[in-house]
PDB file of C-alpha atoms and ligand atoms in Angstrom:
ATOM      1  CA  MET A 110       0.000   0.000   0.000  1.00 86.00           C
ATOM      2  CA  ILE A 111       1.190   3.496  -0.790  1.00 91.00           C
ATOM      3  CA  GLU A 112       1.922   5.424   2.370  1.00 96.00           C
ATOM      4  CA  ALA A 113       1.222   9.071   1.644  1.00 97.00           C
ATOM      5  CA  GLU A 114       1.219  11.985   4.040  1.00 98.00           C
ATOM      6  CA  TRP A 115      -0.526  15.135   2.801  1.00 98.00           C
ATOM      7  CA  TRP A 116       0.646  18.570   3.937  1.00 98.00           C
ATOM      8  CA  GLU A 117      -1.877  21.303   3.057  1.00 98.00           C
ATOM      9  CA  TYR A 118      -1.166  25.005   2.807  1.00 98.00           C
ATOM     10  CA  ASP A 119      -3.275  28.117   2.313  1.00 96.00           C
ATOM     11  CA  ASP A 120      -1.234  29.303  -0.635  1.00 97.00           C
ATOM     12  CA  VAL A 121       1.809  28.648  -2.769  1.00 97.00           C
ATOM     13  CA  GLU A 122       3.940  30.950  -0.647  1.00 97.00           C
ATOM     14  CA  GLU A 123       3.331  28.823   2.438  1.00 98.00           C
ATOM     15  CA  LEU A 124       3.841  25.617   0.473  1.00 98.00           C
ATOM     16  CA  ALA A 125       7.152  26.921  -0.848  1.00 98.00           C
ATOM     17  CA  GLU A 126       8.347  27.861   2.633  1.00 98.00           C
ATOM     18  CA  ALA A 127       7.528  24.447   4.094  1.00 98.00           C
ATOM     19  CA  ALA A 128       8.770  22.332   1.178  1.00 98.00           C
ATOM     20  CA  ALA A 129      12.008  24.322   0.987  1.00 98.00           C
ATOM     21  CA  GLY A 130      12.468  23.802   4.740  1.00 98.00           C
ATOM     22  CA  ASP A 131      12.044  20.038   4.372  1.00 98.00           C
ATOM     23  CA  ILE A 132      14.376  19.793   1.376  1.00 98.00           C
ATOM     24  CA  GLY A 133      16.975  21.869   3.221  1.00 98.00           C
ATOM     25  CA  PHE A 134      16.694  19.563   6.227  1.00 98.00           C
ATOM     26  CA  ILE A 135      17.203  16.461   4.086  1.00 98.00           C
ATOM     27  CA  ILE A 136      20.241  18.011   2.393  1.00 98.00           C
ATOM     28  CA  GLU A 137      21.704  19.005   5.743  1.00 98.00           C
ATOM     29  CA  SER A 138      21.174  15.507   7.181  1.00 98.00           C
ATOM     30  CA  ALA A 139      22.889  13.954   4.133  1.00 98.00           C
ATOM     31  CA  LEU A 140      25.807  16.374   4.474  1.00 98.00           C
ATOM     32  CA  ASP A 141      26.135  15.522   8.165  1.00 98.00           C
ATOM     33  CA  ALA A 142      25.944  11.773   7.540  1.00 98.00           C
ATOM     34  CA  ARG A 143      27.955  11.425   4.335  1.00 97.00           C
ATOM     35  CA  GLY A 144      29.621  14.750   3.603  1.00 98.00           C
ATOM     36  CA  GLN A 145      27.704  15.103   0.344  1.00 98.00           C
ATOM     37  CA  ALA A 146      24.128  15.281  -0.868  1.00 98.00           C
ATOM     38  CA  LEU A 147      22.549  14.195  -4.144  1.00 98.00           C
ATOM     39  CA  ILE A 148      19.037  15.338  -4.973  1.00 98.00           C
ATOM     40  CA  ALA A 149      16.797  15.286  -8.057  1.00 98.00           C
ATOM     41  CA  LEU A 150      14.454  18.191  -8.735  1.00 98.00           C
ATOM     42  CA  PRO A 151      11.614  18.454 -11.250  1.00 98.00           C
ATOM     43  CA  GLY A 152      11.026  21.133 -13.837  1.00 95.00           C
ATOM     44  CA  GLY A 153       7.646  22.675 -14.484  1.00 89.00           C
ATOM     45  CA  LYS A 154       6.213  25.825 -12.944  1.00 91.00           C
ATOM     46  CA  THR A 155       5.068  24.731  -9.464  1.00 93.00           C
ATOM     47  CA  PRO A 156       8.492  24.226  -7.843  1.00 96.00           C
ATOM     48  CA  GLU A 157      10.124  27.515  -8.860  1.00 96.00           C
ATOM     49  CA  PRO A 158       9.037  29.392  -5.681  1.00 97.00           C
ATOM     50  CA  VAL A 159      10.237  26.385  -3.637  1.00 98.00           C
ATOM     51  CA  TYR A 160      13.662  26.592  -5.279  1.00 98.00           C
ATOM     52  CA  ALA A 161      13.872  30.352  -4.752  1.00 98.00           C
ATOM     53  CA  LYS A 162      13.368  29.819  -1.022  1.00 98.00           C
ATOM     54  CA  LEU A 163      15.620  26.784  -0.830  1.00 98.00           C
ATOM     55  CA  ALA A 164      18.443  28.725  -2.457  1.00 98.00           C
ATOM     56  CA  ARG A 165      18.285  31.210   0.435  1.00 97.00           C
ATOM     57  CA  THR A 166      19.030  28.423   2.936  1.00 97.00           C
ATOM     58  CA  LYS A 167      22.512  28.452   4.423  1.00 97.00           C
ATOM     59  CA  LEU A 168      24.027  25.105   3.466  1.00 98.00           C
ATOM     60  CA  ASN A 169      27.377  23.800   2.371  1.00 98.00           C
ATOM     61  CA  TRP A 170      26.165  24.041  -1.230  1.00 98.00           C
ATOM     62  CA  LYS A 171      29.477  23.068  -2.762  1.00 98.00           C
ATOM     63  CA  ASN A 172      28.931  19.495  -1.562  1.00 98.00           C
ATOM     64  CA  VAL A 173      25.431  19.331  -3.014  1.00 98.00           C
ATOM     65  CA  THR A 174      24.786  17.765  -6.435  1.00 98.00           C
ATOM     66  CA  ILE A 175      21.479  18.477  -8.147  1.00 98.00           C
ATOM     67  CA  ILE A 176      20.132  16.652 -11.185  1.00 98.00           C
ATOM     68  CA  PRO A 177      16.812  17.249 -12.917  1.00 98.00           C
ATOM     69  CA  THR A 178      14.331  14.373 -12.497  1.00 98.00           C
ATOM     70  CA  ASP A 179      13.768  14.754 -16.213  1.00 98.00           C
ATOM     71  CA  ASP A 180      14.464  17.127 -19.019  1.00 97.00           C
ATOM     72  CA  ARG A 181      13.159  18.166 -22.364  1.00 95.00           C
ATOM     73  CA  LEU A 182      15.417  17.500 -25.362  1.00 95.00           C
ATOM     74  CA  VAL A 183      16.104  21.133 -26.113  1.00 93.00           C
ATOM     75  CA  PRO A 184      19.272  23.230 -26.075  1.00 91.00           C
ATOM     76  CA  ILE A 185      20.283  24.427 -22.611  1.00 90.00           C
ATOM     77  CA  THR A 186      19.554  27.968 -23.801  1.00 92.00           C
ATOM     78  CA  ASP A 187      15.905  27.086 -24.484  1.00 93.00           C
ATOM     79  CA  PRO A 188      13.330  28.371 -21.944  1.00 94.00           C
ATOM     80  CA  LEU A 189      11.957  24.796 -21.799  1.00 94.00           C
ATOM     81  CA  SER A 190      15.220  23.435 -20.355  1.00 95.00           C
ATOM     82  CA  ASN A 191      14.741  22.158 -16.802  1.00 97.00           C
ATOM     83  CA  ALA A 192      18.496  21.991 -16.204  1.00 97.00           C
ATOM     84  CA  ALA A 193      18.831  25.667 -17.140  1.00 97.00           C
ATOM     85  CA  MET A 194      16.031  26.676 -14.769  1.00 97.00           C
ATOM     86  CA  ILE A 195      17.620  24.735 -11.911  1.00 98.00           C
ATOM     87  CA  ALA A 196      21.149  25.900 -12.738  1.00 98.00           C
ATOM     88  CA  LYS A 197      20.102  29.552 -12.794  1.00 97.00           C
ATOM     89  CA  ILE A 198      18.941  29.272  -9.193  1.00 98.00           C
ATOM     90  CA  PHE A 199      21.509  26.924  -7.650  1.00 98.00           C
ATOM     91  CA  LEU A 200      24.778  27.447  -9.554  1.00 98.00           C
ATOM     92  CA  PRO A 201      25.263  30.871  -7.952  1.00 98.00           C
ATOM     93  CA  LYS A 202      25.061  29.118  -4.562  1.00 98.00           C
ATOM     94  CA  GLY A 203      27.988  26.877  -5.521  1.00 98.00           C
ATOM     95  CA  ALA A 204      25.963  23.668  -5.980  1.00 98.00           C
ATOM     96  CA  ARG A 205      26.929  21.217  -8.713  1.00 98.00           C
ATOM     97  CA  VAL A 206      24.080  21.090 -11.223  1.00 98.00           C
ATOM     98  CA  LEU A 207      24.397  18.216 -13.682  1.00 97.00           C
ATOM     99  CA  PRO A 208      22.270  18.354 -16.827  1.00 96.00           C
ATOM    100  CA  ILE A 209      21.052  14.932 -17.977  1.00 95.00           C
ATOM    101  CA  THR A 210      20.682  15.869 -21.632  1.00 92.00           C
ATOM    102  CA  THR A 211      23.035  17.115 -24.307  1.00 81.00           C
ATOM    103  CA  GLU A 212      22.187  18.965 -27.489  1.00 72.00           C
ATOM    104  CA  LYS A 213      23.962  16.499 -29.716  1.00 68.00           C
ATOM    105  CA  ALA A 214      21.966  13.274 -29.204  1.00 67.00           C
ATOM    106  CA  ALA A 215      20.924  11.739 -32.520  1.00 72.00           C
ATOM    107  CA  ASP A 216      17.592  10.569 -31.145  1.00 92.00           C
ATOM    108  CA  TYR A 217      15.767  10.465 -27.854  1.00 96.00           C
ATOM    109  CA  ARG A 218      16.637   6.856 -27.052  1.00 96.00           C
ATOM    110  CA  MET A 219      20.337   7.613 -27.536  1.00 94.00           C
ATOM    111  CA  ALA A 220      19.915  10.659 -25.328  1.00 96.00           C
ATOM    112  CA  GLY A 221      18.409   8.405 -22.676  1.00 97.00           C
ATOM    113  CA  LYS A 222      21.330   5.981 -22.879  1.00 96.00           C
ATOM    114  CA  ALA A 223      23.822   8.827 -22.550  1.00 94.00           C
ATOM    115  CA  ALA A 224      21.935  10.169 -19.523  1.00 96.00           C
ATOM    116  CA  ASP A 225      21.902   6.729 -17.949  1.00 97.00           C
ATOM    117  CA  ALA A 226      25.663   6.328 -18.425  1.00 96.00           C
ATOM    118  CA  ARG A 227      26.281   9.727 -16.881  1.00 95.00           C
ATOM    119  CA  LEU A 228      24.041   9.001 -13.916  1.00 97.00           C
ATOM    120  CA  GLN A 229      25.712   5.652 -13.188  1.00 94.00           C
ATOM    121  CA  GLU A 230      28.790   7.618 -12.130  1.00 93.00           C
ATOM    122  CA  LEU A 231      27.000   9.396  -9.296  1.00 96.00           C
ATOM    123  CA  HIS A 232      26.860   8.260  -5.722  1.00 91.00           C
ATOM    124  CA  TRP A 233      23.583   6.292  -5.350  1.00 95.00           C
ATOM    125  CA  PRO A 234      21.128   5.994  -3.703  1.00 96.00           C
ATOM    126  CA  ILE A 235      19.997   9.511  -4.238  1.00 97.00           C
ATOM    127  CA  ASP A 236      19.085  11.328  -0.997  1.00 98.00           C
ATOM    128  CA  LEU A 237      15.867  12.876  -2.253  1.00 98.00           C
ATOM    129  CA  VAL A 238      13.698  12.849  -5.355  1.00 98.00           C
ATOM    130  CA  VAL A 239      11.158  15.656  -5.585  1.00 98.00           C
ATOM    131  CA  LEU A 240       8.322  14.942  -8.005  1.00 98.00           C
ATOM    132  CA  GLY A 241       5.820  17.195  -9.712  1.00 98.00           C
ATOM    133  CA  VAL A 242       2.769  15.752 -11.384  1.00 98.00           C
ATOM    134  CA  GLY A 243       0.821  16.725 -14.465  1.00 96.00           C
ATOM    135  CA  ALA A 244      -2.989  16.906 -14.602  1.00 93.00           C
ATOM    136  CA  ASP A 245      -2.793  13.786 -16.809  1.00 94.00           C
ATOM    137  CA  GLY A 246      -0.891  11.903 -14.098  1.00 97.00           C
ATOM    138  CA  HIS A 247       2.598  11.980 -15.637  1.00 98.00           C
ATOM    139  CA  THR A 248       5.487  12.418 -13.268  1.00 98.00           C
ATOM    140  CA  ALA A 249       9.089  13.360 -14.021  1.00 98.00           C
ATOM    141  CA  SER A 250       8.841  12.569 -17.765  1.00 98.00           C
ATOM    142  CA  ILE A 251       7.158   9.208 -17.314  1.00 98.00           C
ATOM    143  CA  PHE A 252       4.304   9.735 -19.728  1.00 98.00           C
ATOM    144  CA  PRO A 253       1.764   7.574 -21.513  1.00 95.00           C
ATOM    145  CA  GLY A 254       3.284   6.537 -24.844  1.00 95.00           C
ATOM    146  CA  PRO A 255       5.529   3.933 -26.443  1.00 96.00           C
ATOM    147  CA  ASP A 256       8.205   4.130 -23.723  1.00 98.00           C
ATOM    148  CA  LEU A 257       5.947   3.890 -20.671  1.00 98.00           C
ATOM    149  CA  ASP A 258       6.528   0.203 -20.089  1.00 98.00           C
ATOM    150  CA  GLU A 259      10.292   0.587 -20.278  1.00 98.00           C
ATOM    151  CA  ALA A 260      10.222   3.541 -17.888  1.00 98.00           C
ATOM    152  CA  LEU A 261       8.227   1.488 -15.385  1.00 98.00           C
ATOM    153  CA  ASN A 262       9.554  -2.013 -15.925  1.00 98.00           C
ATOM    154  CA  GLY A 263      13.012  -1.693 -17.502  1.00 97.00           C
ATOM    155  CA  PRO A 264      16.091  -3.221 -15.847  1.00 97.00           C
ATOM    156  CA  LYS A 265      16.388  -2.093 -12.227  1.00 95.00           C
ATOM    157  CA  ALA A 266      19.929  -0.826 -12.789  1.00 96.00           C
ATOM    158  CA  ARG A 267      18.796   1.608 -15.476  1.00 97.00           C
ATOM    159  CA  ARG A 268      18.644   5.075 -13.980  1.00 98.00           C
ATOM    160  CA  ALA A 269      17.392   7.018 -16.986  1.00 98.00           C
ATOM    161  CA  LEU A 270      15.879   6.595 -20.428  1.00 98.00           C
ATOM    162  CA  GLY A 271      14.575   8.583 -23.363  1.00 97.00           C
ATOM    163  CA  VAL A 272      10.829   8.924 -23.859  1.00 97.00           C
ATOM    164  CA  MET A 273       8.486  10.269 -26.497  1.00 96.00           C
ATOM    165  CA  PRO A 274       5.222  11.257 -24.793  1.00 97.00           C
ATOM    166  CA  ASP A 275       2.092  10.355 -26.721  1.00 96.00           C
ATOM    167  CA  PRO A 276       0.192  12.599 -26.815  1.00 96.00           C
ATOM    168  CA  LEU A 277       2.847  15.309 -26.584  1.00 95.00           C
ATOM    169  CA  PRO A 278       2.138  17.669 -23.683  1.00 94.00           C
ATOM    170  CA  PRO A 279       1.094  21.086 -25.079  1.00 93.00           C
ATOM    171  CA  GLU A 280       3.224  23.035 -22.553  1.00 91.00           C
ATOM    172  CA  ALA A 281       6.411  21.386 -23.849  1.00 93.00           C
ATOM    173  CA  PRO A 282       5.726  19.237 -26.930  1.00 94.00           C
ATOM    174  CA  VAL A 283       9.151  17.583 -27.205  1.00 94.00           C
ATOM    175  CA  ALA A 284      10.908  14.281 -26.493  1.00 95.00           C
ATOM    176  CA  ARG A 285      12.335  13.868 -23.001  1.00 96.00           C
ATOM    177  CA  VAL A 286      14.865  12.099 -20.847  1.00 97.00           C
ATOM    178  CA  THR A 287      13.630  10.897 -17.465  1.00 98.00           C
ATOM    179  CA  LEU A 288      14.675   9.019 -14.377  1.00 98.00           C
ATOM    180  CA  SER A 289      13.215   5.518 -14.468  1.00 98.00           C
ATOM    181  CA  ARG A 290      10.741   4.281 -11.879  1.00 98.00           C
ATOM    182  CA  ALA A 291      13.497   2.115 -10.388  1.00 98.00           C
ATOM    183  CA  ALA A 292      15.763   5.143  -9.947  1.00 98.00           C
ATOM    184  CA  ILE A 293      12.978   7.217  -8.404  1.00 98.00           C
ATOM    185  CA  VAL A 294      11.900   4.605  -5.870  1.00 98.00           C
ATOM    186  CA  SER A 295      15.502   3.843  -4.913  1.00 98.00           C
ATOM    187  CA  ALA A 296      15.758   7.316  -3.355  1.00 98.00           C
ATOM    188  CA  ARG A 297      16.150   7.640   0.404  1.00 98.00           C
ATOM    189  CA  ALA A 298      13.183  10.044   0.394  1.00 98.00           C
ATOM    190  CA  ILE A 299      10.455  11.044  -2.057  1.00 98.00           C
ATOM    191  CA  MET A 300       8.523  14.292  -1.870  1.00 98.00           C
ATOM    192  CA  MET A 301       5.817  15.708  -4.110  1.00 98.00           C
ATOM    193  CA  VAL A 302       4.818  19.328  -4.742  1.00 98.00           C
ATOM    194  CA  LEU A 303       1.567  20.202  -6.475  1.00 98.00           C
ATOM    195  CA  THR A 304      -1.226  22.747  -6.516  1.00 98.00           C
ATOM    196  CA  GLY A 305      -4.901  22.848  -7.447  1.00 97.00           C
ATOM    197  CA  GLN A 306      -7.913  20.650  -6.695  1.00 97.00           C
ATOM    198  CA  PRO A 307      -7.934  18.760 -10.038  1.00 97.00           C
ATOM    199  CA  LYS A 308      -4.383  17.468  -9.474  1.00 98.00           C
ATOM    200  CA  ARG A 309      -5.229  16.585  -5.903  1.00 98.00           C
ATOM    201  CA  ASP A 310      -8.298  14.594  -6.968  1.00 98.00           C
ATOM    202  CA  MET A 311      -6.291  12.811  -9.658  1.00 98.00           C
ATOM    203  CA  LEU A 312      -3.457  11.975  -7.240  1.00 98.00           C
ATOM    204  CA  GLU A 313      -5.794  10.712  -4.513  1.00 98.00           C
ATOM    205  CA  GLN A 314      -7.389   8.392  -7.061  1.00 98.00           C
ATOM    206  CA  ALA A 315      -3.979   7.255  -8.359  1.00 98.00           C
ATOM    207  CA  ILE A 316      -2.827   6.494  -4.824  1.00 98.00           C
ATOM    208  CA  SER A 317      -5.935   4.532  -4.014  1.00 97.00           C
ATOM    209  CA  ASP A 318      -5.643   2.560  -7.296  1.00 97.00           C
ATOM    210  CA  GLY A 319      -1.918   1.930  -6.697  1.00 96.00           C
ATOM    211  CA  ALA A 320      -0.442  -0.729  -8.978  1.00 96.00           C
ATOM    212  CA  SER A 321      -3.641  -0.908 -11.024  1.00 97.00           C
ATOM    213  CA  SER A 322      -3.656   2.860 -11.633  1.00 98.00           C
ATOM    214  CA  THR A 323      -3.861   3.994 -15.247  1.00 96.00           C
ATOM    215  CA  THR A 324      -1.601   6.946 -14.410  1.00 98.00           C
ATOM    216  CA  PRO A 325       2.210   6.948 -14.379  1.00 98.00           C
ATOM    217  CA  ILE A 326       2.286   8.549 -10.915  1.00 98.00           C
ATOM    218  CA  GLY A 327       0.117   5.783  -9.444  1.00 98.00           C
ATOM    219  CA  ARG A 328       2.341   3.134 -11.009  1.00 98.00           C
ATOM    220  CA  VAL A 329       5.518   4.823  -9.760  1.00 98.00           C
ATOM    221  CA  LEU A 330       4.326   5.322  -6.197  1.00 98.00           C
ATOM    222  CA  ALA A 331       3.012   1.757  -6.053  1.00 98.00           C
ATOM    223  CA  GLU A 332       6.634   0.550  -6.042  1.00 98.00           C
ATOM    224  CA  ALA A 333       7.806   2.954  -3.337  1.00 98.00           C
ATOM    225  CA  ASP A 334       8.494   1.485   0.109  1.00 96.00           C
ATOM    226  CA  GLN A 335       9.122   4.852   1.711  1.00 96.00           C
ATOM    227  CA  ALA A 336       6.350   7.159   2.994  1.00 96.00           C
ATOM    228  CA  ILE A 337       5.706   9.947   0.458  1.00 98.00           C
ATOM    229  CA  ASP A 338       5.372  13.522   1.697  1.00 98.00           C
ATOM    230  CA  ILE A 339       2.916  15.405  -0.501  1.00 98.00           C
ATOM    231  CA  HIS A 340       2.931  19.196  -0.265  1.00 98.00           C
ATOM    232  CA  TRP A 341      -0.254  20.699  -1.686  1.00 98.00           C
ATOM    233  CA  SER A 342      -1.995  24.039  -1.854  1.00 98.00           C
ATOM    234  CA  ALA A 343      -5.176  25.099  -3.675  1.00 95.00           C
TER     235      ALA A 343
HETATM  236  C1  6PG B 235       8.654  18.509 -16.653  1.00 55.85           C
HETATM  237  C2  6PG B 235       8.422  18.043 -15.242  1.00 55.85           C
HETATM  238  C3  6PG B 235       7.041  17.469 -15.027  1.00 55.85           C
HETATM  239  C4  6PG B 235       6.321  18.458 -14.113  1.00 55.85           C
HETATM  240  C5  6PG B 235       4.826  18.336 -14.233  1.00 55.85           C
HETATM  241  C6  6PG B 235       4.113  19.379 -13.426  1.00 55.85           C
HETATM  242  O1  6PG B 235       9.762  18.845 -16.980  1.00 55.85           O
HETATM  243  O2  6PG B 235       7.699  18.582 -17.444  1.00 55.85           O
HETATM  244  O3  6PG B 235       9.429  17.570 -14.514  1.00 55.85           O
HETATM  245  O4  6PG B 235       6.946  16.180 -14.531  1.00 55.85           O
HETATM  246  O5  6PG B 235       6.725  18.267 -12.790  1.00 55.85           O
HETATM  247  O6  6PG B 235       4.501  18.485 -15.599  1.00 55.85           O
HETATM  248  O7  6PG B 235       4.437  20.636 -13.921  1.00 55.85           O
HETATM  249  P1  6PG B 235       3.856  21.953 -13.316  1.00 55.85           P
HETATM  250  O8  6PG B 235       4.396  22.089 -11.962  1.00 55.85           O
HETATM  251  O9  6PG B 235       4.335  23.049 -14.259  1.00 55.85           O
HETATM  252  O10 6PG B 235       2.360  21.808 -13.354  1.00 55.85           O
END
């Protein structure tokens, strides 16, 4: 059964404050325990205020490595680039921000293989994966489409893969690279940030359906042993 704990806030400002506090605490604990921290952060619009607050936290940022949970196959200069959004906020703090895509990949599956190879070199398990969720139930870039089964059920050692969402999401209609379900659920902690009643209703349904959910997020969380902290505001 999926163990989910909901944290509700009056507005996004409050959500950002609390989620940033929790992420900062997890980073600090990892730094204390192991001298380094590795976290994965999503793109999308919801987490930006969280990141702005997190970046103001006093931490030994130079020992913190941040990867995107997923990225769009666009040049790093493109406004759709998740790595660029994250780097803009955390590079000035001294954190190491590692993009998981390159501009040169011949196709999205190759891009996924390159990302996987790069991620194998990091120090796993990852301390924290933060997930956003789309209204359609995608998470990271695990979308309905031809690569869904591989994202969910590929070899456990595969950290990342390329995906072509079908249908393409209108807000960013491009191929992606994403952490696999196995990589996500291997994290020491998993946190979600989302806003709005429709996403809440969808996520509650996905959690109650678990492994039989038709949504990627339900299928991902169904394999998680850890309790999931869900930060939500209207
Ligand atoms: C991406 C994300 C994706 C995102 C959701 C929610 O790059 O597209 O990582 O999984 O978290 O689409 O996005 P919003 O927060 O913008 O609604």
